[in-house]
Tab-separated table of C-alpha atoms and ligand atoms in Angstrom:
chain	number	residue	atom	x	y	z
A	1	MET	CA	0.000	0.000	0.000
A	2	GLU	CA	1.124	3.527	-0.736
A	3	LYS	CA	2.267	5.341	2.412
A	4	HIS	CA	1.469	8.957	3.197
A	5	ASN	CA	4.306	10.167	5.406
A	6	PHE	CA	3.176	12.812	7.918
A	7	ASN	CA	6.116	12.244	10.281
A	8	ALA	CA	7.188	15.275	12.327
A	9	GLY	CA	10.923	14.666	12.093
A	10	PRO	CA	12.982	13.018	10.800
A	11	ALA	CA	10.467	13.401	8.050
A	12	ILE	CA	9.638	12.961	4.387
A	13	LEU	CA	12.299	13.923	1.823
A	14	PRO	CA	12.056	14.260	-1.957
A	15	ARG	CA	12.330	10.818	-3.553
A	16	ILE	CA	15.022	12.038	-5.962
A	17	ALA	CA	17.235	13.191	-3.048
A	18	ILE	CA	16.983	9.739	-1.497
A	19	GLU	CA	17.708	7.979	-4.792
A	20	ASN	CA	20.753	10.151	-5.460
A	21	THR	CA	21.985	9.549	-1.917
A	22	ALA	CA	21.596	5.812	-2.455
A	23	LYS	CA	23.664	6.062	-5.638
A	24	ALA	CA	26.400	8.076	-3.901
A	25	ILE	CA	26.541	5.473	-1.144
A	26	LEU	CA	27.163	2.743	-3.701
A	27	ASP	CA	29.541	4.653	-5.988
A	28	PHE	CA	30.277	8.323	-5.505
A	29	ASN	CA	31.022	10.339	-8.659
A	30	GLY	CA	32.252	7.186	-10.419
A	31	LEU	CA	35.211	6.960	-8.001
A	32	GLY	CA	34.604	3.252	-7.450
A	33	MET	CA	34.108	4.045	-3.741
A	34	SER	CA	31.219	5.024	-1.532
A	35	ILE	CA	30.824	8.607	-0.316
A	36	LEU	CA	31.068	6.944	3.106
A	37	GLU	CA	34.618	5.804	2.392
A	38	ILE	CA	36.377	8.950	1.217
A	39	SER	CA	38.081	11.834	2.979
A	40	HIS	CA	36.044	14.968	3.516
A	41	ARG	CA	39.141	16.819	2.272
A	42	THR	CA	38.826	15.491	-1.263
A	43	LYS	CA	37.849	17.711	-4.180
A	44	ASP	CA	34.763	15.570	-4.677
A	45	PHE	CA	33.364	16.267	-1.231
A	46	GLU	CA	34.482	19.883	-1.142
A	47	ALA	CA	32.383	20.376	-4.276
A	48	VAL	CA	29.355	18.948	-2.437
A	49	LEU	CA	29.793	21.339	0.491
A	50	ASP	CA	30.398	24.308	-1.817
A	51	GLU	CA	27.264	23.492	-3.786
A	52	ALA	CA	25.191	23.123	-0.605
A	53	VAL	CA	26.342	26.573	0.561
A	54	ALA	CA	25.730	28.070	-2.898
A	55	LEU	CA	22.220	26.594	-3.117
A	56	PHE	CA	21.303	27.827	0.362
A	57	THR	CA	22.613	31.281	-0.523
A	58	GLU	CA	20.697	31.351	-3.792
A	59	LEU	CA	17.411	29.938	-2.458
A	60	TYR	CA	17.289	32.353	0.493
A	61	ASN	CA	18.914	35.197	-1.424
A	62	ILE	CA	21.400	35.567	1.456
A	63	PRO	CA	23.125	38.963	1.339
A	64	ALA	CA	26.859	39.628	1.622
A	65	GLY	CA	28.236	39.635	5.157
A	66	TYR	CA	26.536	36.350	6.074
A	67	LYS	CA	28.085	32.885	6.269
A	68	VAL	CA	26.332	29.529	5.878
A	69	LEU	CA	27.691	26.809	8.175
A	70	PHE	CA	27.051	23.075	8.244
A	71	LEU	CA	27.636	21.824	11.792
A	72	GLY	CA	26.965	18.798	13.997
A	73	GLY	CA	25.167	18.726	17.336
A	74	GLY	CA	21.604	19.441	16.256
A	75	ALA	CA	19.550	22.558	16.875
A	76	SER	CA	19.826	21.673	20.568
A	77	THR	CA	23.535	22.562	20.573
A	78	GLN	CA	22.603	25.943	19.082
A	79	PHE	CA	20.388	26.595	22.136
A	80	ALA	CA	23.678	26.951	24.063
A	81	MET	CA	26.006	28.122	21.312
A	82	VAL	CA	23.870	31.177	20.531
A	83	PRO	CA	24.001	32.714	24.029
A	84	PHE	CA	27.583	31.539	24.496
A	85	ASN	CA	28.699	33.494	21.430
A	86	LEU	CA	26.272	36.425	21.528
A	87	MET	CA	25.141	37.144	25.081
A	88	GLU	CA	27.238	39.397	27.232
A	89	LYS	CA	24.637	40.175	29.890
A	90	LYS	CA	21.045	39.938	28.757
A	91	ALA	CA	18.906	38.479	25.996
A	92	ALA	CA	15.197	38.445	25.194
A	93	TYR	CA	13.207	35.352	24.240
A	94	LEU	CA	9.715	34.569	23.005
A	95	GLU	CA	8.299	31.524	24.807
A	96	THR	CA	6.202	29.702	22.229
A	97	GLY	CA	6.640	26.054	23.128
A	98	VAL	CA	8.902	23.247	24.231
A	99	TRP	CA	11.791	24.127	21.916
A	100	ALA	CA	11.689	27.783	22.934
A	101	LYS	CA	11.688	26.727	26.597
A	102	LYS	CA	14.744	24.568	26.006
A	103	ALA	CA	16.504	27.494	24.324
A	104	ILE	CA	15.600	29.739	27.297
A	105	LYS	CA	16.940	27.184	29.789
A	106	GLU	CA	20.332	27.129	28.072
A	107	ALA	CA	20.502	30.918	27.751
A	108	LYS	CA	19.967	31.265	31.497
A	109	LEU	CA	23.293	29.493	31.999
A	110	PHE	CA	25.073	32.496	30.510
A	111	GLY	CA	23.155	35.582	31.617
A	112	GLU	CA	19.812	37.193	32.222
A	113	VAL	CA	16.854	36.148	30.115
A	114	GLN	CA	13.849	38.404	29.602
A	115	VAL	CA	10.817	36.478	28.345
A	116	LEU	CA	8.948	39.147	26.381
A	117	GLY	CA	5.888	37.099	25.644
A	118	SER	CA	4.635	33.611	26.408
A	119	SER	CA	1.687	31.549	25.228
A	120	ALA	CA	2.103	29.033	28.077
A	121	ASP	CA	-1.257	30.218	29.496
A	122	LYS	CA	-3.094	28.530	26.613
A	123	ASN	CA	-0.792	25.557	26.055
A	124	PHE	CA	1.155	27.419	23.343
A	125	THR	CA	-1.750	27.601	20.905
A	126	TYR	CA	-0.880	31.111	19.694
A	127	ILE	CA	2.037	33.435	18.931
A	128	PRO	CA	2.252	36.228	21.550
A	129	LYS	CA	2.023	39.798	20.270
A	130	GLY	CA	1.992	43.320	21.686
A	131	TYR	CA	5.272	43.287	23.599
A	132	THR	CA	8.098	45.789	23.278
A	133	ILE	CA	11.597	44.627	22.488
A	134	PRO	CA	14.041	46.396	24.838
A	135	LYS	CA	17.035	48.020	23.177
A	136	ASP	CA	19.504	46.958	25.866
A	137	VAL	CA	19.431	43.216	25.156
A	138	ASP	CA	22.138	41.492	23.143
A	139	TYR	CA	19.594	39.723	20.943
A	140	PHE	CA	15.959	38.619	20.652
A	141	HIS	CA	15.343	34.899	20.065
A	142	ILE	CA	12.262	33.488	18.361
A	143	THR	CA	11.174	30.017	17.254
A	144	THR	CA	9.559	30.618	13.875
A	145	ASN	CA	7.659	27.332	13.785
A	146	ASN	CA	6.539	25.447	16.852
A	147	THR	CA	6.674	21.855	15.690
A	148	ILE	CA	4.790	20.369	18.634
A	149	TYR	CA	1.929	22.887	18.924
A	150	GLY	CA	1.460	23.771	15.258
A	151	THR	CA	1.930	27.536	15.470
A	152	GLU	CA	4.117	29.635	13.202
A	153	ILE	CA	5.434	33.163	12.771
A	154	HIS	CA	4.677	33.885	9.110
A	155	THR	CA	6.520	37.175	8.690
A	156	ASP	CA	10.034	38.509	9.261
A	157	TYR	CA	9.948	40.755	12.318
A	158	ASP	CA	11.408	44.241	12.375
A	159	CYS	CA	13.661	44.123	15.404
A	160	PRO	CA	15.748	46.915	16.956
A	161	VAL	CA	18.324	44.407	18.253
A	162	ASN	CA	19.950	41.329	16.722
A	163	LEU	CA	17.190	38.890	15.791
A	164	VAL	CA	17.978	35.178	16.226
A	165	ALA	CA	15.626	32.515	14.887
A	166	ASP	CA	15.285	28.766	15.334
A	167	MET	CA	13.868	27.796	11.925
A	168	SER	CA	14.324	24.041	12.352
A	169	SER	CA	10.843	23.115	11.236
A	170	ASP	CA	10.103	25.768	8.623
A	171	PHE	CA	13.540	26.156	7.047
A	172	LEU	CA	13.223	26.993	3.337
A	173	SER	CA	9.428	26.716	3.433
A	174	ARG	CA	8.871	30.335	2.359
A	175	PRO	CA	10.922	33.339	1.197
A	176	VAL	CA	12.750	34.922	4.156
A	177	ASP	CA	14.309	38.374	4.302
A	178	VAL	CA	17.595	37.158	5.776
A	179	SER	CA	18.817	40.733	6.227
A	180	LYS	CA	16.343	41.091	9.123
A	181	TYR	CA	18.092	38.352	11.084
A	182	ALA	CA	21.494	38.266	12.757
A	183	LEU	CA	21.502	34.490	13.033
A	184	ILE	CA	19.240	31.703	11.802
A	185	TYR	CA	19.696	28.049	12.724
A	186	GLY	CA	17.946	24.765	12.237
A	187	GLY	CA	18.392	21.034	12.404
A	188	ALA	CA	18.029	19.585	8.905
A	189	GLN	CA	15.776	16.671	9.780
A	190	LYS	CA	12.424	18.442	9.630
A	191	ASN	CA	12.349	20.120	6.258
A	192	ILE	CA	15.674	20.101	4.423
A	193	GLY	CA	17.461	16.807	4.957
A	194	PRO	CA	18.232	13.866	7.208
A	195	ALA	CA	19.261	14.006	10.877
A	196	GLY	CA	22.895	14.752	11.645
A	197	VAL	CA	23.545	18.213	10.253
A	198	THR	CA	22.576	21.644	11.547
A	199	VAL	CA	22.618	24.717	9.343
A	200	VAL	CA	23.592	28.107	10.742
A	201	ILE	CA	23.315	31.364	8.777
A	202	VAL	CA	25.197	34.060	10.664
A	203	ARG	CA	26.016	37.698	10.020
A	204	GLU	CA	29.725	37.837	10.652
A	205	ASP	CA	29.839	41.262	12.297
A	206	ILE	CA	27.864	40.121	15.348
A	207	LEU	CA	30.661	37.767	16.449
A	208	GLY	CA	33.628	38.448	18.710
A	209	LYS	CA	31.704	40.841	20.979
A	210	VAL	CA	31.515	38.734	24.151
A	211	THR	CA	34.295	38.708	26.736
A	212	ARG	CA	34.100	35.044	27.776
A	213	ILE	CA	36.579	32.497	26.506
A	214	LEU	CA	35.110	30.272	23.785
A	215	PRO	CA	36.325	26.701	23.254
A	216	THR	CA	37.409	26.302	19.629
A	217	MET	CA	34.574	23.994	18.555
A	218	LEU	CA	31.903	26.208	20.134
A	219	ASP	CA	33.109	29.431	18.493
A	220	TYR	CA	31.237	30.250	15.251
A	221	ARG	CA	34.373	32.018	14.007
A	222	THR	CA	36.242	28.705	13.914
A	223	HIS	CA	33.706	27.245	11.521
A	224	ILE	CA	33.595	30.382	9.393
A	225	LYS	CA	37.381	30.421	9.115
A	226	GLU	CA	37.553	26.733	8.221
A	227	GLY	CA	34.504	26.688	5.930
A	228	SER	CA	32.666	24.114	8.105
A	229	MET	CA	35.764	21.878	7.835
A	230	PHE	CA	37.469	22.512	11.168
A	231	ASN	CA	36.681	18.907	12.002
A	232	THR	CA	35.015	16.162	9.992
A	233	PRO	CA	31.597	17.498	8.996
A	234	PRO	CA	28.527	15.222	8.676
A	235	VAL	CA	29.433	14.172	5.141
A	236	LEU	CA	26.420	12.095	4.151
A	237	PRO	CA	23.715	14.356	5.655
A	238	ILE	CA	25.311	17.326	3.869
A	239	PHE	CA	25.126	15.407	0.599
A	240	THR	CA	21.408	14.720	1.093
A	241	VAL	CA	20.733	18.350	2.060
A	242	LYS	CA	22.473	19.398	-1.162
A	243	GLU	CA	20.256	17.028	-3.169
A	244	THR	CA	17.135	18.291	-1.374
A	245	LEU	CA	18.071	21.905	-2.131
A	246	LYS	CA	18.701	20.975	-5.781
A	247	TRP	CA	15.192	19.526	-5.913
A	248	LEU	CA	13.777	22.665	-4.303
A	249	LYS	CA	15.521	24.894	-6.815
A	250	GLY	CA	14.301	22.635	-9.638
A	251	ILE	CA	10.641	22.978	-8.707
A	252	GLY	CA	10.907	26.774	-8.533
A	253	GLY	CA	12.502	27.692	-5.191
A	254	VAL	CA	11.027	29.096	-1.988
A	255	LYS	CA	8.360	31.270	-3.632
A	256	LYS	CA	6.941	28.237	-5.389
A	257	ILE	CA	7.213	25.967	-2.345
A	258	GLN	CA	5.418	28.621	-0.281
A	259	GLU	CA	2.487	28.520	-2.720
A	260	MET	CA	2.447	24.735	-2.539
A	261	ASN	CA	2.657	24.760	1.273
A	262	ILE	CA	-0.207	27.274	1.501
A	263	ALA	CA	-2.344	25.117	-0.806
A	264	LYS	CA	-1.648	21.955	1.206
A	265	ALA	CA	-2.355	23.635	4.554
A	266	ALA	CA	-5.548	25.290	3.259
A	267	LEU	CA	-6.849	21.934	2.019
A	268	LEU	CA	-6.390	20.321	5.426
A	269	TYR	CA	-7.432	23.258	7.626
A	270	ASN	CA	-10.585	23.706	5.537
A	271	GLU	CA	-11.502	20.092	6.172
A	272	ILE	CA	-10.728	20.363	9.905
A	273	ASP	CA	-13.010	23.424	10.092
A	274	ARG	CA	-15.754	21.844	7.983
A	275	ASN	CA	-15.787	18.338	9.459
A	276	LYS	CA	-17.986	18.118	12.582
A	277	MET	CA	-15.797	15.402	14.105
A	278	PHE	CA	-12.559	17.400	14.285
A	279	VAL	CA	-11.307	20.688	15.670
A	280	GLY	CA	-7.981	22.489	15.197
A	281	THR	CA	-5.932	23.277	18.314
A	282	ALA	CA	-3.963	26.383	17.235
A	283	GLU	CA	-5.572	29.828	17.016
A	284	LYS	CA	-6.375	30.609	13.396
A	285	ASP	CA	-3.968	33.496	12.825
A	286	SER	CA	-1.106	31.492	14.354
A	287	ARG	CA	-1.694	28.272	12.426
A	288	SER	CA	1.427	26.570	11.110
A	289	LEU	CA	1.770	25.625	7.449
A	290	MET	CA	4.160	22.834	8.470
A	291	ASN	CA	2.583	21.034	11.440
A	292	ILE	CA	-1.192	20.889	11.440
A	293	CYS	CA	-2.559	19.898	14.856
A	294	PHE	CA	-6.134	18.811	15.515
A	295	VAL	CA	-8.162	16.752	17.972
A	296	MET	CA	-11.531	15.042	17.988
A	297	ASN	CA	-14.438	17.375	18.654
A	298	GLU	CA	-15.650	16.895	22.244
A	299	GLN	CA	-18.731	14.810	21.472
A	300	TYR	CA	-16.587	12.423	19.403
A	301	ALA	CA	-13.704	12.250	21.906
A	302	GLU	CA	-13.932	8.480	22.277
A	303	LYS	CA	-13.549	7.979	18.509
A	304	GLY	CA	-9.903	9.114	18.444
A	305	ASP	CA	-8.340	5.649	18.507
A	306	ALA	CA	-10.799	4.408	15.893
A	307	PHE	CA	-9.902	7.278	13.557
A	308	MET	CA	-6.193	6.584	14.022
A	309	GLU	CA	-6.727	2.910	13.134
A	310	PHE	CA	-8.895	3.828	10.153
A	311	ALA	CA	-6.261	6.286	8.883
A	312	LYS	CA	-3.476	3.740	9.354
A	313	GLY	CA	-5.470	1.295	7.290
A	314	LYS	CA	-5.478	3.858	4.479
A	315	GLY	CA	-1.695	4.253	4.548
A	316	MET	CA	-1.403	7.335	6.798
A	317	VAL	CA	1.830	7.367	8.816
A	318	GLY	CA	2.995	9.585	11.691
A	319	LEU	CA	-0.339	11.230	12.511
A	320	LYS	CA	-0.160	10.829	16.269
A	321	GLY	CA	-0.021	14.205	18.009
A	322	HIS	CA	2.800	14.979	20.428
A	323	ARG	CA	2.002	13.673	23.920
A	324	LEU	CA	1.857	17.280	25.241
A	325	VAL	CA	-0.998	18.132	22.837
A	326	GLY	CA	-2.635	14.774	22.108
A	327	GLY	CA	-4.852	14.167	19.110
A	328	PHE	CA	-3.305	14.343	15.683
A	329	ARG	CA	-0.494	16.189	13.963
A	330	ALA	CA	-0.085	16.116	10.207
A	331	SER	CA	3.327	17.445	9.265
A	332	THR	CA	3.094	18.859	5.766
A	333	TYR	CA	6.741	19.653	5.085
A	334	ASN	CA	8.077	20.762	1.692
A	335	ALA	CA	8.485	17.248	0.290
A	336	LEU	CA	4.977	16.052	1.163
A	337	PRO	CA	2.857	15.976	-2.016
A	338	ILE	CA	-0.609	17.519	-1.943
A	339	GLU	CA	-1.956	14.107	-2.969
A	340	SER	CA	-1.070	12.853	0.522
A	341	VAL	CA	-3.003	15.722	2.111
A	342	GLN	CA	-5.950	14.915	-0.170
A	343	ALA	CA	-5.752	11.262	0.915
A	344	LEU	CA	-5.947	12.369	4.558
A	345	VAL	CA	-8.891	14.665	3.812
A	346	ASN	CA	-10.677	11.767	2.062
A	347	CYS	CA	-10.024	9.672	5.141
A	348	MET	CA	-11.581	12.294	7.417
A	349	GLN	CA	-14.629	12.584	5.160
A	350	GLU	CA	-15.144	8.833	4.975
A	351	PHE	CA	-14.785	8.575	8.734
A	352	GLU	CA	-17.383	11.286	9.192
A	353	LYS	CA	-19.837	9.366	6.955
A	354	MET	CA	-19.287	6.179	8.970
A	355	ASN	CA	-20.166	7.945	12.242
B	1	PLP	C1	13.228	19.348	16.379
B	1	PLP	C2	13.462	20.735	16.813
B	1	PLP	C3	14.599	21.108	17.551
B	1	PLP	C4	15.608	20.095	18.039
B	1	PLP	O1	16.437	19.700	17.023
B	1	PLP	P1	17.645	18.686	17.232
B	1	PLP	O2	18.334	18.767	15.924
B	1	PLP	O3	17.031	17.351	17.527
B	1	PLP	O4	18.472	19.168	18.359
B	1	PLP	C5	14.760	22.432	17.871
B	1	PLP	N1	13.871	23.365	17.485
B	1	PLP	C6	12.772	23.051	16.772
B	1	PLP	C7	11.826	24.127	16.365
B	1	PLP	C8	12.538	21.731	16.410
B	1	PLP	O5	11.440	21.410	15.703
């Protein structure tokens, strides 16, 4: 049976990126060796890394003065590396979910954290607004897409201080005005590749301002200087990211993928709002285009398990909501075809008729 992959992360990737990765594992560039068996300091791999950086730069239209880094350690390492490199005394954070809370916890190790807004009062179902960003903080940190709760910041904020964004789960899902950010980071495994590589886009002039001593590996300047090759980078994940970005460019880039993501999300949200059995959990103006969260309507609460079983029987995978939200979460990342969303909508309609 055909599978419809709604996994939240690691998640669906373009088929062509997986096929090309499989080929490179068997014989890379006709070298008679696997990409797994060669030095990262060969011309063949350096070309892969260069192309990945070039594609990122082109797709996001990244201005001069920024560097694109491919690092290990996941977005979770960035929770600490950001304050370590950028926070002298104080930083501001927006508390929009579990990942934001984890980032705040790490920042508190290095200085004072001001939480400017929080949606904890309503289980993170909305993006806080109406706060003022103080001018005396070293940076303001936001999580653009809240993977667990299905909320998203859809615009690029004007910010009087350095703006830092965790874009792990909406990386390259829409055009971004990179010039409005000082630093953007994200683990690849939600929207742009497999687990194992973290992408950091950093404006170089924000670095070197803190007085603390930075260990070599945890200093962004090391990785800028060495072109992400200070130590052995995650070779295979970088290759797959490069293939995924090639696919994205091929279908028309971030403007086109944004249109496709809007169409997919509209299809599913419209059904959630129409179907009497289901209800969306995020507030409408905060709804994510990447992670669509919904639960059974109250009077059908006991039908949740039955719907999950029914959907599984139709090939739906990864629909279980995060344990902190319950219900269902359909992750509709870049590589998910609209046909899969339509299959889920059909499922919901059939289930409604049966009940
Ligand atoms: C998954 C996720 C993370 C954690 O990423 P790791 O690479 O596993 O450390 C951080 N932030 C957001 C928004 C995420 O979705």
